[in-house]
Amino acid sequence: MPYKKIFIVIGVLLVTGILVKYSFFNQKPRQTVKGASTTEPLAIVSSDEGITPQGKFYAPILVYHHIALKRPQNSYYVSPEIFDQQMKWLKDNGYHIISFDQFYAAALGKEKIPKKPIIITFDDGLEDQFKNAFPILKKYGFTATFFIKMNNLNKGGMTWDQLKELQKAGNIIGSHSVNHDDMSKMPENQLKYESEESKRLLEQNLGTEIKYFCYPGGAYSANTILAVKNAGYLAAVTTRHKVDQEIKDGNSIYTLPRVHIDDEMPTFIDWVQGKNLY
Ligand SMILES: [Zn+2]
């Protein structure tokens, strides 16, 4: 059939046109286009502009608790001296600290993030985080996300004024529930209270939307995820020890892995690079 040949010629011309448009006249030769079947490429990867993550992507979320000296060592304590060395190592080795908002937008494919991205988080709203970690973060120009355990606030934990000061400096405040109980085996009404009341209190006192949640002890179930979603949170973090993020379905953004950091440099360097993770 001659028509078949005409269609093939038209097809070849169209494909050539697309190739010419995206290859020869492209003003940014370092970009590579993936997803050739669409006229609007989904992922443009460039070393200058950063990356748009797709599927599985490297973006370690680090988790710290106390930033204070503790001897003998305890896995919930990192000394200010080691914390400073860890932050310095990230800076010296070309890592980029991004905010949780940037990470969230990137995970949904809406924003590019720099290569070697790192997200820093602190759990429990402990006062030594404000006194010891905050000055070190500022020294390196870094910001972090602080997940606040509400029953700790003003009672050995941080104060509202300290939270406001963190926020003013560009840090993000998230919720870590009211009572810090295991949320994997809670009745529905209690799940609702823990997720909604903490959000309400934080929003009322800080005047900003509280978008991110952290499961106490990293424990969650399908019901926990549902309660956190229904409360209006956009994402939630766990303590699954991984450096790679993978957004596969609607629950992935509510079960984000994090790397629990110890009071040591060698393990820190390994873990940040995804080596020898437990
Ligand atoms: Zn906690």
PDB file of C-alpha atoms and ligand atoms in Angstrom:
ATOM      1  CA  MET A   1       0.000   0.000   0.000  1.00  0.00           C
ATOM      2  CA  PRO A   2       1.478   3.425  -0.984  1.00  0.00           C
ATOM      3  CA  TYR A   3      -0.399   5.094   1.911  1.00  0.00           C
ATOM      4  CA  LYS A   4       1.648   3.075   4.357  1.00  0.00           C
ATOM      5  CA  LYS A   5       4.838   4.561   2.906  1.00  0.00           C
ATOM      6  CA  ILE A   6       3.405   8.106   3.140  1.00  0.00           C
ATOM      7  CA  PHE A   7       2.583   7.563   6.810  1.00  0.00           C
ATOM      8  CA  ILE A   8       6.086   6.265   7.458  1.00  0.00           C
ATOM      9  CA  VAL A   9       7.601   9.347   5.704  1.00  0.00           C
ATOM     10  CA  ILE A  10       5.359  11.694   7.739  1.00  0.00           C
ATOM     11  CA  GLY A  11       6.307   9.811  10.902  1.00  0.00           C
ATOM     12  CA  VAL A  12      10.025  10.089  10.158  1.00  0.00           C
ATOM     13  CA  LEU A  13       9.662  13.816   9.431  1.00  0.00           C
ATOM     14  CA  LEU A  14       7.808  14.396  12.715  1.00  0.00           C
ATOM     15  CA  VAL A  15      10.384  12.505  14.769  1.00  0.00           C
ATOM     16  CA  THR A  16      13.211  14.378  13.001  1.00  0.00           C
ATOM     17  CA  GLY A  17      11.438  17.679  13.731  1.00  0.00           C
ATOM     18  CA  ILE A  18      11.187  16.830  17.429  1.00  0.00           C
ATOM     19  CA  LEU A  19      14.834  15.778  17.539  1.00  0.00           C
ATOM     20  CA  VAL A  20      15.948  18.995  15.801  1.00  0.00           C
ATOM     21  CA  LYS A  21      13.817  21.101  18.151  1.00  0.00           C
ATOM     22  CA  TYR A  22      15.294  19.548  21.278  1.00  0.00           C
ATOM     23  CA  SER A  23      18.868  18.859  20.210  1.00  0.00           C
ATOM     24  CA  PHE A  24      20.257  21.291  17.665  1.00  0.00           C
ATOM     25  CA  PHE A  25      18.508  24.493  18.712  1.00  0.00           C
ATOM     26  CA  ASN A  26      18.714  23.900  22.423  1.00  0.00           C
ATOM     27  CA  GLN A  27      20.429  26.856  24.095  1.00  0.00           C
ATOM     28  CA  LYS A  28      21.531  24.729  27.038  1.00  0.00           C
ATOM     29  CA  PRO A  29      23.690  21.973  25.596  1.00  0.00           C
ATOM     30  CA  ARG A  30      24.426  20.359  28.982  1.00  0.00           C
ATOM     31  CA  GLN A  31      20.802  19.355  29.463  1.00  0.00           C
ATOM     32  CA  THR A  32      19.710  15.885  28.515  1.00  0.00           C
ATOM     33  CA  VAL A  33      16.099  15.103  27.778  1.00  0.00           C
ATOM     34  CA  LYS A  34      14.491  11.965  29.095  1.00  0.00           C
ATOM     35  CA  GLY A  35      11.060  10.702  28.140  1.00  0.00           C
ATOM     36  CA  ALA A  36      11.308  11.125  24.359  1.00  0.00           C
ATOM     37  CA  SER A  37       7.720  10.020  23.747  1.00  0.00           C
ATOM     38  CA  THR A  38       6.336  13.306  25.073  1.00  0.00           C
ATOM     39  CA  THR A  39       6.877  16.752  23.586  1.00  0.00           C
ATOM     40  CA  GLU A  40       7.217  18.163  27.115  1.00  0.00           C
ATOM     41  CA  PRO A  41      10.123  16.309  28.677  1.00  0.00           C
ATOM     42  CA  LEU A  42       9.471  15.253  32.282  1.00  0.00           C
ATOM     43  CA  ALA A  43      13.018  15.255  33.571  1.00  0.00           C
ATOM     44  CA  ILE A  44      15.646  17.737  32.535  1.00  0.00           C
ATOM     45  CA  VAL A  45      18.875  16.882  34.278  1.00  0.00           C
ATOM     46  CA  SER A  46      21.553  19.521  34.400  1.00  0.00           C
ATOM     47  CA  SER A  47      24.514  19.922  36.698  1.00  0.00           C
ATOM     48  CA  ASP A  48      23.864  23.682  36.842  1.00  0.00           C
ATOM     49  CA  GLU A  49      20.159  23.700  37.566  1.00  0.00           C
ATOM     50  CA  GLY A  50      19.902  20.664  39.798  1.00  0.00           C
ATOM     51  CA  ILE A  51      17.742  17.595  39.485  1.00  0.00           C
ATOM     52  CA  THR A  52      14.071  16.863  39.160  1.00  0.00           C
ATOM     53  CA  PRO A  53      13.685  13.576  41.003  1.00  0.00           C
ATOM     54  CA  GLN A  54      11.782  10.746  39.394  1.00  0.00           C
ATOM     55  CA  GLY A  55      11.159   7.326  40.861  1.00  0.00           C
ATOM     56  CA  LYS A  56      13.952   6.499  43.268  1.00  0.00           C
ATOM     57  CA  PHE A  57      16.238   9.386  44.152  1.00  0.00           C
ATOM     58  CA  TYR A  58      19.010  10.118  46.631  1.00  0.00           C
ATOM     59  CA  ALA A  59      17.901  12.603  49.320  1.00  0.00           C
ATOM     60  CA  PRO A  60      18.874  11.575  52.860  1.00  0.00           C
ATOM     61  CA  ILE A  61      16.714  13.010  55.646  1.00  0.00           C
ATOM     62  CA  LEU A  62      18.947  13.079  58.733  1.00  0.00           C
ATOM     63  CA  VAL A  63      17.396  12.755  62.191  1.00  0.00           C
ATOM     64  CA  TYR A  64      18.905  14.076  65.412  1.00  0.00           C
ATOM     65  CA  HIS A  65      17.605  14.094  68.982  1.00  0.00           C
ATOM     66  CA  HIS A  66      19.792  15.640  71.716  1.00  0.00           C
ATOM     67  CA  ILE A  67      22.693  17.846  70.708  1.00  0.00           C
ATOM     68  CA  ALA A  68      24.632  17.683  73.956  1.00  0.00           C
ATOM     69  CA  LEU A  69      27.593  15.860  75.413  1.00  0.00           C
ATOM     70  CA  LYS A  70      26.716  12.472  76.941  1.00  0.00           C
ATOM     71  CA  ARG A  71      29.252  10.020  78.324  1.00  0.00           C
ATOM     72  CA  PRO A  72      29.085   7.063  77.987  1.00  0.00           C
ATOM     73  CA  GLN A  73      27.763   7.569  74.473  1.00  0.00           C
ATOM     74  CA  ASN A  74      24.053   7.209  73.872  1.00  0.00           C
ATOM     75  CA  SER A  75      22.543   6.909  70.395  1.00  0.00           C
ATOM     76  CA  TYR A  76      20.121   9.760  71.119  1.00  0.00           C
ATOM     77  CA  TYR A  77      22.943  12.205  71.858  1.00  0.00           C
ATOM     78  CA  VAL A  78      25.329  13.868  69.444  1.00  0.00           C
ATOM     79  CA  SER A  79      27.855  16.212  71.069  1.00  0.00           C
ATOM     80  CA  PRO A  80      27.926  19.816  69.790  1.00  0.00           C
ATOM     81  CA  GLU A  81      31.540  19.252  68.726  1.00  0.00           C
ATOM     82  CA  ILE A  82      30.701  16.223  66.537  1.00  0.00           C
ATOM     83  CA  PHE A  83      27.552  17.930  65.227  1.00  0.00           C
ATOM     84  CA  ASP A  84      29.719  20.866  64.140  1.00  0.00           C
ATOM     85  CA  GLN A  85      32.156  18.477  62.411  1.00  0.00           C
ATOM     86  CA  GLN A  86      29.274  16.719  60.634  1.00  0.00           C
ATOM     87  CA  MET A  87      27.859  20.005  59.332  1.00  0.00           C
ATOM     88  CA  LYS A  88      31.340  21.131  58.259  1.00  0.00           C
ATOM     89  CA  TRP A  89      31.891  17.830  56.434  1.00  0.00           C
ATOM     90  CA  LEU A  90      28.626  18.299  54.512  1.00  0.00           C
ATOM     91  CA  LYS A  91      29.622  21.834  53.523  1.00  0.00           C
ATOM     92  CA  ASP A  92      33.210  20.869  52.559  1.00  0.00           C
ATOM     93  CA  ASN A  93      32.050  17.899  50.504  1.00  0.00           C
ATOM     94  CA  GLY A  94      29.566  19.683  48.274  1.00  0.00           C
ATOM     95  CA  TYR A  95      26.311  18.647  49.940  1.00  0.00           C
ATOM     96  CA  HIS A  96      23.366  21.041  49.773  1.00  0.00           C
ATOM     97  CA  ILE A  97      21.033  21.449  52.720  1.00  0.00           C
ATOM     98  CA  ILE A  98      17.502  21.862  51.390  1.00  0.00           C
ATOM     99  CA  SER A  99      14.329  22.641  53.326  1.00  0.00           C
ATOM    100  CA  PHE A 100      11.529  20.151  53.833  1.00  0.00           C
ATOM    101  CA  ASP A 101       9.364  22.359  51.604  1.00  0.00           C
ATOM    102  CA  GLN A 102      11.903  22.090  48.773  1.00  0.00           C
ATOM    103  CA  PHE A 103      12.170  18.355  49.282  1.00  0.00           C
ATOM    104  CA  TYR A 104       8.389  17.951  49.277  1.00  0.00           C
ATOM    105  CA  ALA A 105       7.966  19.949  46.050  1.00  0.00           C
ATOM    106  CA  ALA A 106      10.764  17.977  44.418  1.00  0.00           C
ATOM    107  CA  ALA A 107       9.326  14.628  45.521  1.00  0.00           C
ATOM    108  CA  LEU A 108       6.113  15.564  43.713  1.00  0.00           C
ATOM    109  CA  GLY A 109       8.148  16.529  40.632  1.00  0.00           C
ATOM    110  CA  LYS A 110       7.291  20.230  40.987  1.00  0.00           C
ATOM    111  CA  GLU A 111      10.706  21.631  41.801  1.00  0.00           C
ATOM    112  CA  LYS A 112      14.338  20.934  41.060  1.00  0.00           C
ATOM    113  CA  ILE A 113      16.750  20.334  43.905  1.00  0.00           C
ATOM    114  CA  PRO A 114      20.528  20.560  43.886  1.00  0.00           C
ATOM    115  CA  LYS A 115      22.618  17.456  43.506  1.00  0.00           C
ATOM    116  CA  LYS A 116      23.725  15.826  46.807  1.00  0.00           C
ATOM    117  CA  PRO A 117      20.702  17.160  48.719  1.00  0.00           C
ATOM    118  CA  ILE A 118      20.389  16.699  52.490  1.00  0.00           C
ATOM    119  CA  ILE A 119      17.413  17.429  54.753  1.00  0.00           C
ATOM    120  CA  ILE A 120      18.149  17.923  58.467  1.00  0.00           C
ATOM    121  CA  THR A 121      15.479  17.105  61.063  1.00  0.00           C
ATOM    122  CA  PHE A 122      15.328  17.182  64.864  1.00  0.00           C
ATOM    123  CA  ASP A 123      12.809  15.241  66.944  1.00  0.00           C
ATOM    124  CA  ASP A 124      11.065  15.928  70.264  1.00  0.00           C
ATOM    125  CA  GLY A 125      11.561  19.736  70.537  1.00  0.00           C
ATOM    126  CA  LEU A 126      14.443  19.442  73.019  1.00  0.00           C
ATOM    127  CA  GLU A 127      15.922  22.629  74.445  1.00  0.00           C
ATOM    128  CA  ASP A 128      19.523  21.634  73.691  1.00  0.00           C
ATOM    129  CA  GLN A 129      18.598  21.654  70.001  1.00  0.00           C
ATOM    130  CA  PHE A 130      17.870  25.360  70.320  1.00  0.00           C
ATOM    131  CA  LYS A 131      20.861  26.116  72.554  1.00  0.00           C
ATOM    132  CA  ASN A 132      23.487  23.928  70.875  1.00  0.00           C
ATOM    133  CA  ALA A 133      22.383  22.961  67.353  1.00  0.00           C
ATOM    134  CA  PHE A 134      20.756  26.210  66.217  1.00  0.00           C
ATOM    135  CA  PRO A 135      23.967  28.328  66.523  1.00  0.00           C
ATOM    136  CA  ILE A 136      25.931  25.696  64.559  1.00  0.00           C
ATOM    137  CA  LEU A 137      23.251  25.553  61.835  1.00  0.00           C
ATOM    138  CA  LYS A 138      23.421  29.349  61.558  1.00  0.00           C
ATOM    139  CA  LYS A 139      27.223  29.268  61.387  1.00  0.00           C
ATOM    140  CA  TYR A 140      27.060  27.121  58.219  1.00  0.00           C
ATOM    141  CA  GLY A 141      23.986  28.862  56.776  1.00  0.00           C
ATOM    142  CA  PHE A 142      21.860  25.721  57.187  1.00  0.00           C
ATOM    143  CA  THR A 143      18.237  25.326  58.207  1.00  0.00           C
ATOM    144  CA  ALA A 144      16.339  22.314  59.530  1.00  0.00           C
ATOM    145  CA  THR A 145      12.902  20.984  60.406  1.00  0.00           C
ATOM    146  CA  PHE A 146      12.028  20.553  64.084  1.00  0.00           C
ATOM    147  CA  PHE A 147       9.315  18.019  64.989  1.00  0.00           C
ATOM    148  CA  ILE A 148       7.742  19.110  68.265  1.00  0.00           C
ATOM    149  CA  LYS A 149       6.375  16.818  70.949  1.00  0.00           C
ATOM    150  CA  MET A 150       3.640  19.023  72.401  1.00  0.00           C
ATOM    151  CA  ASN A 151       3.659  17.742  75.987  1.00  0.00           C
ATOM    152  CA  ASN A 152       7.341  18.680  76.133  1.00  0.00           C
ATOM    153  CA  LEU A 153       6.806  22.309  75.250  1.00  0.00           C
ATOM    154  CA  ASN A 154       7.758  24.700  78.082  1.00  0.00           C
ATOM    155  CA  LYS A 155       8.393  21.642  80.278  1.00  0.00           C
ATOM    156  CA  GLY A 156      12.061  20.835  79.720  1.00  0.00           C
ATOM    157  CA  GLY A 157      11.600  21.225  75.998  1.00  0.00           C
ATOM    158  CA  MET A 158      11.701  24.384  73.900  1.00  0.00           C
ATOM    159  CA  THR A 159       9.435  27.359  74.549  1.00  0.00           C
ATOM    160  CA  TRP A 160       7.030  29.027  72.134  1.00  0.00           C
ATOM    161  CA  ASP A 161       9.447  31.963  71.864  1.00  0.00           C
ATOM    162  CA  GLN A 162      12.274  29.633  70.888  1.00  0.00           C
ATOM    163  CA  LEU A 163      10.097  27.985  68.235  1.00  0.00           C
ATOM    164  CA  LYS A 164       9.244  31.418  66.860  1.00  0.00           C
ATOM    165  CA  GLU A 165      12.925  32.334  66.739  1.00  0.00           C
ATOM    166  CA  LEU A 166      13.719  29.122  64.851  1.00  0.00           C
ATOM    167  CA  GLN A 167      10.945  29.906  62.401  1.00  0.00           C
ATOM    168  CA  LYS A 168      12.160  33.477  61.912  1.00  0.00           C
ATOM    169  CA  ALA A 169      15.568  32.113  60.902  1.00  0.00           C
ATOM    170  CA  GLY A 170      14.006  29.983  58.147  1.00  0.00           C
ATOM    171  CA  ASN A 171      13.576  26.704  60.010  1.00  0.00           C
ATOM    172  CA  ILE A 172      10.390  24.675  59.682  1.00  0.00           C
ATOM    173  CA  ILE A 173       8.285  23.452  62.598  1.00  0.00           C
ATOM    174  CA  GLY A 174       6.486  20.127  62.268  1.00  0.00           C
ATOM    175  CA  SER A 175       4.346  18.026  64.605  1.00  0.00           C
ATOM    176  CA  HIS A 176       5.526  15.012  66.594  1.00  0.00           C
ATOM    177  CA  SER A 177       2.091  14.410  68.226  1.00  0.00           C
ATOM    178  CA  VAL A 178       0.802  15.574  71.617  1.00  0.00           C
ATOM    179  CA  ASN A 179       1.789  12.735  73.938  1.00  0.00           C
ATOM    180  CA  HIS A 180       4.467  10.876  71.963  1.00  0.00           C
ATOM    181  CA  ASP A 181       2.701   7.523  72.376  1.00  0.00           C
ATOM    182  CA  ASP A 182       2.955   4.588  69.954  1.00  0.00           C
ATOM    183  CA  MET A 183       0.550   5.529  67.168  1.00  0.00           C
ATOM    184  CA  SER A 184       0.611   2.142  65.441  1.00  0.00           C
ATOM    185  CA  LYS A 185      -1.918   0.601  67.840  1.00  0.00           C
ATOM    186  CA  MET A 186      -4.149   3.498  68.822  1.00  0.00           C
ATOM    187  CA  PRO A 187      -7.945   3.720  68.592  1.00  0.00           C
ATOM    188  CA  GLU A 188      -9.219   6.041  65.886  1.00  0.00           C
ATOM    189  CA  ASN A 189     -10.346   8.867  68.193  1.00  0.00           C
ATOM    190  CA  GLN A 190      -6.941   9.000  69.854  1.00  0.00           C
ATOM    191  CA  LEU A 191      -5.148   9.001  66.478  1.00  0.00           C
ATOM    192  CA  LYS A 192      -7.348  11.917  65.481  1.00  0.00           C
ATOM    193  CA  TYR A 193      -6.507  13.789  68.678  1.00  0.00           C
ATOM    194  CA  GLU A 194      -2.739  13.226  68.460  1.00  0.00           C
ATOM    195  CA  SER A 195      -2.526  14.393  64.852  1.00  0.00           C
ATOM    196  CA  GLU A 196      -5.156  17.169  64.843  1.00  0.00           C
ATOM    197  CA  GLU A 197      -4.627  18.742  68.259  1.00  0.00           C
ATOM    198  CA  SER A 198      -0.859  19.092  67.823  1.00  0.00           C
ATOM    199  CA  LYS A 199      -1.401  20.748  64.414  1.00  0.00           C
ATOM    200  CA  ARG A 200      -4.065  23.077  65.815  1.00  0.00           C
ATOM    201  CA  LEU A 201      -1.950  24.188  68.795  1.00  0.00           C
ATOM    202  CA  LEU A 202       1.171  24.784  66.710  1.00  0.00           C
ATOM    203  CA  GLU A 203      -0.730  26.701  64.027  1.00  0.00           C
ATOM    204  CA  GLN A 204      -2.570  28.818  66.580  1.00  0.00           C
ATOM    205  CA  ASN A 205       0.605  29.812  68.397  1.00  0.00           C
ATOM    206  CA  LEU A 206       3.018  30.093  65.475  1.00  0.00           C
ATOM    207  CA  GLY A 207       0.670  31.535  62.853  1.00  0.00           C
ATOM    208  CA  THR A 208       1.856  29.254  60.029  1.00  0.00           C
ATOM    209  CA  GLU A 209       0.540  26.085  58.461  1.00  0.00           C
ATOM    210  CA  ILE A 210       2.036  22.945  60.011  1.00  0.00           C
ATOM    211  CA  LYS A 211       2.537  20.648  57.034  1.00  0.00           C
ATOM    212  CA  TYR A 212       4.706  17.785  58.181  1.00  0.00           C
ATOM    213  CA  PHE A 213       4.299  15.039  60.772  1.00  0.00           C
ATOM    214  CA  CYS A 214       6.736  12.694  62.512  1.00  0.00           C
ATOM    215  CA  TYR A 215       5.467   9.397  63.989  1.00  0.00           C
ATOM    216  CA  PRO A 216       6.568   8.940  67.643  1.00  0.00           C
ATOM    217  CA  GLY A 217       9.180   6.188  67.740  1.00  0.00           C
ATOM    218  CA  GLY A 218       8.706   5.857  63.976  1.00  0.00           C
ATOM    219  CA  ALA A 219       5.711   3.572  64.631  1.00  0.00           C
ATOM    220  CA  TYR A 220       2.743   3.705  62.273  1.00  0.00           C
ATOM    221  CA  SER A 221       0.029   1.595  60.666  1.00  0.00           C
ATOM    222  CA  ALA A 222      -2.392   2.086  57.760  1.00  0.00           C
ATOM    223  CA  ASN A 223      -4.778   3.779  60.246  1.00  0.00           C
ATOM    224  CA  THR A 224      -2.026   6.130  61.458  1.00  0.00           C
ATOM    225  CA  ILE A 225      -1.306   7.226  57.884  1.00  0.00           C
ATOM    226  CA  LEU A 226      -5.013   7.804  57.280  1.00  0.00           C
ATOM    227  CA  ALA A 227      -5.385   9.917  60.438  1.00  0.00           C
ATOM    228  CA  VAL A 228      -2.342  12.023  59.513  1.00  0.00           C
ATOM    229  CA  LYS A 229      -3.660  12.508  55.973  1.00  0.00           C
ATOM    230  CA  ASN A 230      -7.128  13.441  57.261  1.00  0.00           C
ATOM    231  CA  ALA A 231      -5.616  15.945  59.692  1.00  0.00           C
ATOM    232  CA  GLY A 232      -4.264  17.794  56.637  1.00  0.00           C
ATOM    233  CA  TYR A 233      -0.545  17.024  56.749  1.00  0.00           C
ATOM    234  CA  LEU A 234       1.241  16.884  53.388  1.00  0.00           C
ATOM    235  CA  ALA A 235       3.950  14.387  54.370  1.00  0.00           C
ATOM    236  CA  ALA A 236       5.226  12.319  57.293  1.00  0.00           C
ATOM    237  CA  VAL A 237       8.576  10.847  58.314  1.00  0.00           C
ATOM    238  CA  THR A 238       9.539   7.507  59.841  1.00  0.00           C
ATOM    239  CA  THR A 239      12.801   6.048  61.098  1.00  0.00           C
ATOM    240  CA  ARG A 240      13.301   3.538  58.261  1.00  0.00           C
ATOM    241  CA  HIS A 241      17.067   3.856  57.794  1.00  0.00           C
ATOM    242  CA  LYS A 242      17.513   4.698  54.090  1.00  0.00           C
ATOM    243  CA  VAL A 243      19.088   7.464  52.017  1.00  0.00           C
ATOM    244  CA  ASP A 244      17.007   6.905  48.870  1.00  0.00           C
ATOM    245  CA  GLN A 245      13.473   8.210  48.523  1.00  0.00           C
ATOM    246  CA  GLU A 246      10.919   6.518  46.326  1.00  0.00           C
ATOM    247  CA  ILE A 247       7.479   7.964  45.650  1.00  0.00           C
ATOM    248  CA  LYS A 248       5.479   4.995  44.348  1.00  0.00           C
ATOM    249  CA  ASP A 249       1.962   5.675  45.586  1.00  0.00           C
ATOM    250  CA  GLY A 250      -0.139   7.962  47.770  1.00  0.00           C
ATOM    251  CA  ASN A 251       1.343   6.503  50.964  1.00  0.00           C
ATOM    252  CA  SER A 252       5.023   6.922  50.025  1.00  0.00           C
ATOM    253  CA  ILE A 253       5.099  10.592  51.020  1.00  0.00           C
ATOM    254  CA  TYR A 254       3.658   9.571  54.441  1.00  0.00           C
ATOM    255  CA  THR A 255       6.332   6.934  55.115  1.00  0.00           C
ATOM    256  CA  LEU A 256       9.539   8.794  54.285  1.00  0.00           C
ATOM    257  CA  PRO A 257      12.720   7.098  55.512  1.00  0.00           C
ATOM    258  CA  ARG A 258      15.297   8.939  57.619  1.00  0.00           C
ATOM    259  CA  VAL A 259      18.841   8.238  58.715  1.00  0.00           C
ATOM    260  CA  HIS A 260      19.349   8.276  62.499  1.00  0.00           C
ATOM    261  CA  ILE A 261      22.689   9.989  63.171  1.00  0.00           C
ATOM    262  CA  ASP A 262      25.127   8.901  65.882  1.00  0.00           C
ATOM    263  CA  ASP A 263      27.840  10.725  67.825  1.00  0.00           C
ATOM    264  CA  GLU A 264      30.600   9.681  65.414  1.00  0.00           C
ATOM    265  CA  MET A 265      32.202  10.886  62.215  1.00  0.00           C
ATOM    266  CA  PRO A 266      33.074   7.596  60.405  1.00  0.00           C
ATOM    267  CA  THR A 267      29.518   6.220  60.583  1.00  0.00           C
ATOM    268  CA  PHE A 268      28.116   9.622  59.634  1.00  0.00           C
ATOM    269  CA  ILE A 269      30.231   9.745  56.457  1.00  0.00           C
ATOM    270  CA  ASP A 270      29.269   6.160  55.550  1.00  0.00           C
ATOM    271  CA  TRP A 271      25.561   6.598  56.223  1.00  0.00           C
ATOM    272  CA  VAL A 272      25.219   9.902  54.371  1.00  0.00           C
ATOM    273  CA  GLN A 273      26.648   8.108  51.348  1.00  0.00           C
ATOM    274  CA  GLY A 274      24.322   5.147  51.871  1.00  0.00           C
ATOM    275  CA  LYS A 275      27.105   2.781  52.964  1.00  0.00           C
ATOM    276  CA  ASN A 276      26.836   0.211  55.778  1.00  0.00           C
ATOM    277  CA  LEU A 277      23.327   1.319  56.754  1.00  0.00           C
ATOM    278  CA  TYR A 278      21.832  -0.906  59.427  1.00  0.00           C
TER     279      TYR A 278
HETATM  280 ZN    ZN B   1      10.361  11.265  69.346  1.00  0.00          ZN
END
